[in-house]
PDB file of C-alpha atoms in Angstrom:
ATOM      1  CA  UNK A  13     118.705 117.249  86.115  1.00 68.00           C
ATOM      2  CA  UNK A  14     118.133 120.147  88.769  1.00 84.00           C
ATOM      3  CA  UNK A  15     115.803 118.855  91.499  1.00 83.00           C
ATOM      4  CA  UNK A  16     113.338 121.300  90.397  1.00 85.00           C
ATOM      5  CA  UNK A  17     112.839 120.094  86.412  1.00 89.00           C
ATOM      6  CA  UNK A  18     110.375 117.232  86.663  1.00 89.00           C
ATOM      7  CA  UNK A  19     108.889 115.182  84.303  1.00 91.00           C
ATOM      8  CA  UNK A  20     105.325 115.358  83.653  1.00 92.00           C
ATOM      9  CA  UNK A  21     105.106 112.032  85.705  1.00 94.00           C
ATOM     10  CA  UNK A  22     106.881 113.149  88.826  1.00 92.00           C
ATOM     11  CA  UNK A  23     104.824 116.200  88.745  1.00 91.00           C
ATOM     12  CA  UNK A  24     101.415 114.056  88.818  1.00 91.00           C
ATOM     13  CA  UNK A  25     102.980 111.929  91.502  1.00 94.00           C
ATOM     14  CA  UNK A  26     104.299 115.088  93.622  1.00 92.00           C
ATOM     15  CA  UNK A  27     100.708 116.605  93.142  1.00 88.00           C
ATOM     16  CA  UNK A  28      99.304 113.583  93.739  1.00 87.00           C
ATOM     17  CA  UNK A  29     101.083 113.221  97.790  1.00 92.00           C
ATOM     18  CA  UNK A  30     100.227 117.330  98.333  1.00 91.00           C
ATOM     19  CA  UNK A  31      96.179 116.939  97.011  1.00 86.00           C
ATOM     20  CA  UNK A  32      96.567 113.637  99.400  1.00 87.00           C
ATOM     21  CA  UNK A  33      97.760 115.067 101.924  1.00 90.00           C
ATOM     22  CA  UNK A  34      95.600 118.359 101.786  1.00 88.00           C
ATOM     23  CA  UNK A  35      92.705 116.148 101.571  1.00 89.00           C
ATOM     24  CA  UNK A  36      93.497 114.475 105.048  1.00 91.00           C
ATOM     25  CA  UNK A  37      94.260 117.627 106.566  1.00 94.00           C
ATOM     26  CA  UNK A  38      91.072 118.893 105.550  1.00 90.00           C
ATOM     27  CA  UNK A  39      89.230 115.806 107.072  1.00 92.00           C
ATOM     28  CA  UNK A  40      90.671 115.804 110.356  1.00 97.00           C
ATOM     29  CA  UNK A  41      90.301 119.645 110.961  1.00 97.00           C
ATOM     30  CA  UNK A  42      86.720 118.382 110.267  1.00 94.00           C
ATOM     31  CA  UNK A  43      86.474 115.567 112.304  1.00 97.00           C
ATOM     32  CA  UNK A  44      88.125 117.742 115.158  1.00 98.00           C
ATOM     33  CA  UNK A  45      85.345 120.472 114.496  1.00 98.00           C
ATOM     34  CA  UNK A  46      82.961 117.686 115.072  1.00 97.00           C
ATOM     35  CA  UNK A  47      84.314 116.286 118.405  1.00 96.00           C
ATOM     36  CA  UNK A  48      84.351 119.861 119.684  1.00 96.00           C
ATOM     37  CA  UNK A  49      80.940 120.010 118.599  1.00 95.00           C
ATOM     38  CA  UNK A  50      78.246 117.857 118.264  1.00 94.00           C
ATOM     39  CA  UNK A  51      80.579 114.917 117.897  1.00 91.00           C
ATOM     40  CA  UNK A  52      81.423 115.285 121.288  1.00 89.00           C
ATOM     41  CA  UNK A  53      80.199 111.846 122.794  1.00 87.00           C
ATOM     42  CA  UNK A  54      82.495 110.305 120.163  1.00 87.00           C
ATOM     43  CA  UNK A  55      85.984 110.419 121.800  1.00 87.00           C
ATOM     44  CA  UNK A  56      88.283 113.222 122.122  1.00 92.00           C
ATOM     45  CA  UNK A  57      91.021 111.726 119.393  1.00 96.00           C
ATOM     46  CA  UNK A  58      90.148 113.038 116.269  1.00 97.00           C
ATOM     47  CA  UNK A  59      92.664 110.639 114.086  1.00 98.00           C
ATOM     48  CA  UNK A  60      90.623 108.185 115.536  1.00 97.00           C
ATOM     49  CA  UNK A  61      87.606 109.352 114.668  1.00 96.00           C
ATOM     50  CA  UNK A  62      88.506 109.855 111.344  1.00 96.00           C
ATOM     51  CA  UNK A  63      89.356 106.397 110.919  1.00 96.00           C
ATOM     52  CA  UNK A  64      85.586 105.510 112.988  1.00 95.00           C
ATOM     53  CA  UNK A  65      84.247 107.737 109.839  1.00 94.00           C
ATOM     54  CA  UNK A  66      86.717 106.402 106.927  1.00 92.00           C
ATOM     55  CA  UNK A  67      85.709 102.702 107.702  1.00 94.00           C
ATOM     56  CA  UNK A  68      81.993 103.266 108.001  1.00 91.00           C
ATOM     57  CA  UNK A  69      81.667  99.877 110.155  1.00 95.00           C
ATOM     58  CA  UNK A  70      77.858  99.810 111.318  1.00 93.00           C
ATOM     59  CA  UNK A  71      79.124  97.272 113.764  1.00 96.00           C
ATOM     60  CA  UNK A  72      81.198 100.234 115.430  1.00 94.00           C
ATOM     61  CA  UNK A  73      79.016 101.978 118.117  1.00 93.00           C
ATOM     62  CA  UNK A  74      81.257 104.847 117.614  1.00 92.00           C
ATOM     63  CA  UNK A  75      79.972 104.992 114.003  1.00 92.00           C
ATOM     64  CA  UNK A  76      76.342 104.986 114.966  1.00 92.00           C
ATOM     65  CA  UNK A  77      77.505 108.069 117.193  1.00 92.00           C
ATOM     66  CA  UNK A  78      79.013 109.757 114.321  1.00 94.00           C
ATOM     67  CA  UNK A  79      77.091 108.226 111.363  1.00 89.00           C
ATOM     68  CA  UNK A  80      74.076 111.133 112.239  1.00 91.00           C
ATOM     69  CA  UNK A  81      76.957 113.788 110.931  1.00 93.00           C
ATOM     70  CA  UNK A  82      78.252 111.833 108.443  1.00 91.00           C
ATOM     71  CA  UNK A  83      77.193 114.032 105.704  1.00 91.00           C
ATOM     72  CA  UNK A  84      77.741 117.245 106.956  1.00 90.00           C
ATOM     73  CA  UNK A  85      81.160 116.261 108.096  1.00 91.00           C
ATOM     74  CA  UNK A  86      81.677 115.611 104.208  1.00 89.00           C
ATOM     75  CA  UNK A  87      80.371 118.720 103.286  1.00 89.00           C
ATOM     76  CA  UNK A  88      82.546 120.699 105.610  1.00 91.00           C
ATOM     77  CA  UNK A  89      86.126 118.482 104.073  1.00 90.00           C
ATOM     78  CA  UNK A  90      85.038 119.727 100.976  1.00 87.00           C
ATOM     79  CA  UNK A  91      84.478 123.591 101.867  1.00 90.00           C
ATOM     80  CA  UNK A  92      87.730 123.424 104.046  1.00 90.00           C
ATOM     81  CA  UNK A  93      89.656 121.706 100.809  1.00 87.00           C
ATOM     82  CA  UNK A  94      88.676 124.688  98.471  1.00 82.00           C
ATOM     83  CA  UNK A  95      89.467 126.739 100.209  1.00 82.00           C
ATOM     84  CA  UNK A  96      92.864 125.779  99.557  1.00 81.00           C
ATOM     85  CA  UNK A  97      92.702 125.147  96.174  1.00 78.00           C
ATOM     86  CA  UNK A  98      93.409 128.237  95.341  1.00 78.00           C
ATOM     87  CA  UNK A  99      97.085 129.413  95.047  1.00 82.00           C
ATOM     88  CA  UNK A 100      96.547 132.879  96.189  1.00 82.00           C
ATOM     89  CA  UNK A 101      98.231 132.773  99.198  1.00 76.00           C
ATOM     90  CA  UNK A 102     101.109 130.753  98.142  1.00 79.00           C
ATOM     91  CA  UNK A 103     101.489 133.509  95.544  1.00 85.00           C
ATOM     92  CA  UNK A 104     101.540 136.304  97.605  1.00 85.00           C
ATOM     93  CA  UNK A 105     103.710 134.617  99.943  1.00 81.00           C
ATOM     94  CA  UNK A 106     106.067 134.070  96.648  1.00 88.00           C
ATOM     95  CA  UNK A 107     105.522 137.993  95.638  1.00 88.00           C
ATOM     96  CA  UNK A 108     106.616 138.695  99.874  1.00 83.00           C
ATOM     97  CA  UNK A 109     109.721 136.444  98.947  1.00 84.00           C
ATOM     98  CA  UNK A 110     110.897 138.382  96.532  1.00 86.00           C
ATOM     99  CA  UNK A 111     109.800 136.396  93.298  1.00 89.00           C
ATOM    100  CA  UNK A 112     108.306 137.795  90.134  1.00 88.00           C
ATOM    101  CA  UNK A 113     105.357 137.671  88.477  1.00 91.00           C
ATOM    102  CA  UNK A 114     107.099 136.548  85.389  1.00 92.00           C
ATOM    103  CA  UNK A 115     108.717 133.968  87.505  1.00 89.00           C
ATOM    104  CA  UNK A 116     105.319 132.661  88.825  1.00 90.00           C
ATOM    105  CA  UNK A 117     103.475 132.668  85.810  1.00 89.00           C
ATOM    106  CA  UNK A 118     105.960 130.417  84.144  1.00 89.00           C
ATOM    107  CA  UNK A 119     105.734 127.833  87.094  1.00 87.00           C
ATOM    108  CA  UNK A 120     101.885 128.410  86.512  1.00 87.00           C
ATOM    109  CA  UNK A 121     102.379 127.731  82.725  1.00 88.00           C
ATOM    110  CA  UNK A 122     100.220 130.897  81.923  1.00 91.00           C
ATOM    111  CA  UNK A 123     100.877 134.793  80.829  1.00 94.00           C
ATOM    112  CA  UNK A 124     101.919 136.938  83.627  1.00 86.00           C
ATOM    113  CA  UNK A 125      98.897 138.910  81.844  1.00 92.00           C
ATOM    114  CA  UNK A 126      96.778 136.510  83.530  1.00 93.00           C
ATOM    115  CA  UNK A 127      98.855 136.408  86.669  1.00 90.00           C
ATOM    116  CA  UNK A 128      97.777 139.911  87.003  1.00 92.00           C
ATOM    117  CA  UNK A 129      94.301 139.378  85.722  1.00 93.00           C
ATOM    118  CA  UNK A 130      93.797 136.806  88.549  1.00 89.00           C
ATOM    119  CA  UNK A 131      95.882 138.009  90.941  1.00 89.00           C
ATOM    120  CA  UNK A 132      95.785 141.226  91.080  1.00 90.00           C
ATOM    121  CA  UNK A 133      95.801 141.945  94.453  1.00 90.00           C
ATOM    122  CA  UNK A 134      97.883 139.655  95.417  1.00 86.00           C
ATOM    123  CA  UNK A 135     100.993 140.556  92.955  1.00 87.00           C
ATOM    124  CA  UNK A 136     101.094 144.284  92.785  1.00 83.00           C
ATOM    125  CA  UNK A 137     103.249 145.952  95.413  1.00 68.00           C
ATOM    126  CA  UNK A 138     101.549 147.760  98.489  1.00 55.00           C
ATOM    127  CA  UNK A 139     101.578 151.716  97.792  1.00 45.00           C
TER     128      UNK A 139
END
């Protein structure tokens, strides 16, 4: 089996560790928006923070410091994260590489039709 051909269950767990890791990415760019911002009383280590905000300890004063931008901190992870739900960029980085829209419509499991539909100016070449 090529490394590449994986079952429908490796898939789901290989998604599974990107979306994961995506999704902390996305909260500590946020939480180090927040110290640099209005957060700024709450320490200057935004992994920490991030754990302050994961746990949600009321006990913690540096949760009462951050609990006031609790929400809006959420709101901003999930902005950030869609923004990168889109494969756009990893598409035109694949078209810069030299791939083909054929190529990255199968890996898409749809019609390079709709590669083109969706992408389309992302996949056809610069004039």
């Amino acid at each position: 089996m090529a490394f590449d051909d994986l079952s429908e269950d490796a898939m789901a767990a290989a998604s599974g560790k990107v979306a994961a890791a995506a999704l902390r990415a996305a909260r500590l760019e946020a939480t180090r928006l927040l110290l640099a911002g209005p957060g700024a009383g709450a320490g200057d280590d935004p992994a920490d923070a991030l754990e302050v905000l994961m746990a949600s300890n009321p006990d913690d004063p540096r949760y009462e410091l951050l609990c006031a931008f609790e929400k809006a901190w959420s709101l901003l992870v999930v902005r950030i994260l869609a923004t990168v739900g889109d494969p756009g960029p990893a598409i035109e980085d694949a078209r810069r590489r030299g791939v083909t829209v054929p190529a990255i419509a199968k890996s898409l499991g749809v019609s390079h039709q709709a590669i083109y539909s969706r992408y389309a100016d992302v996949v056809r070449k610069q004039r």
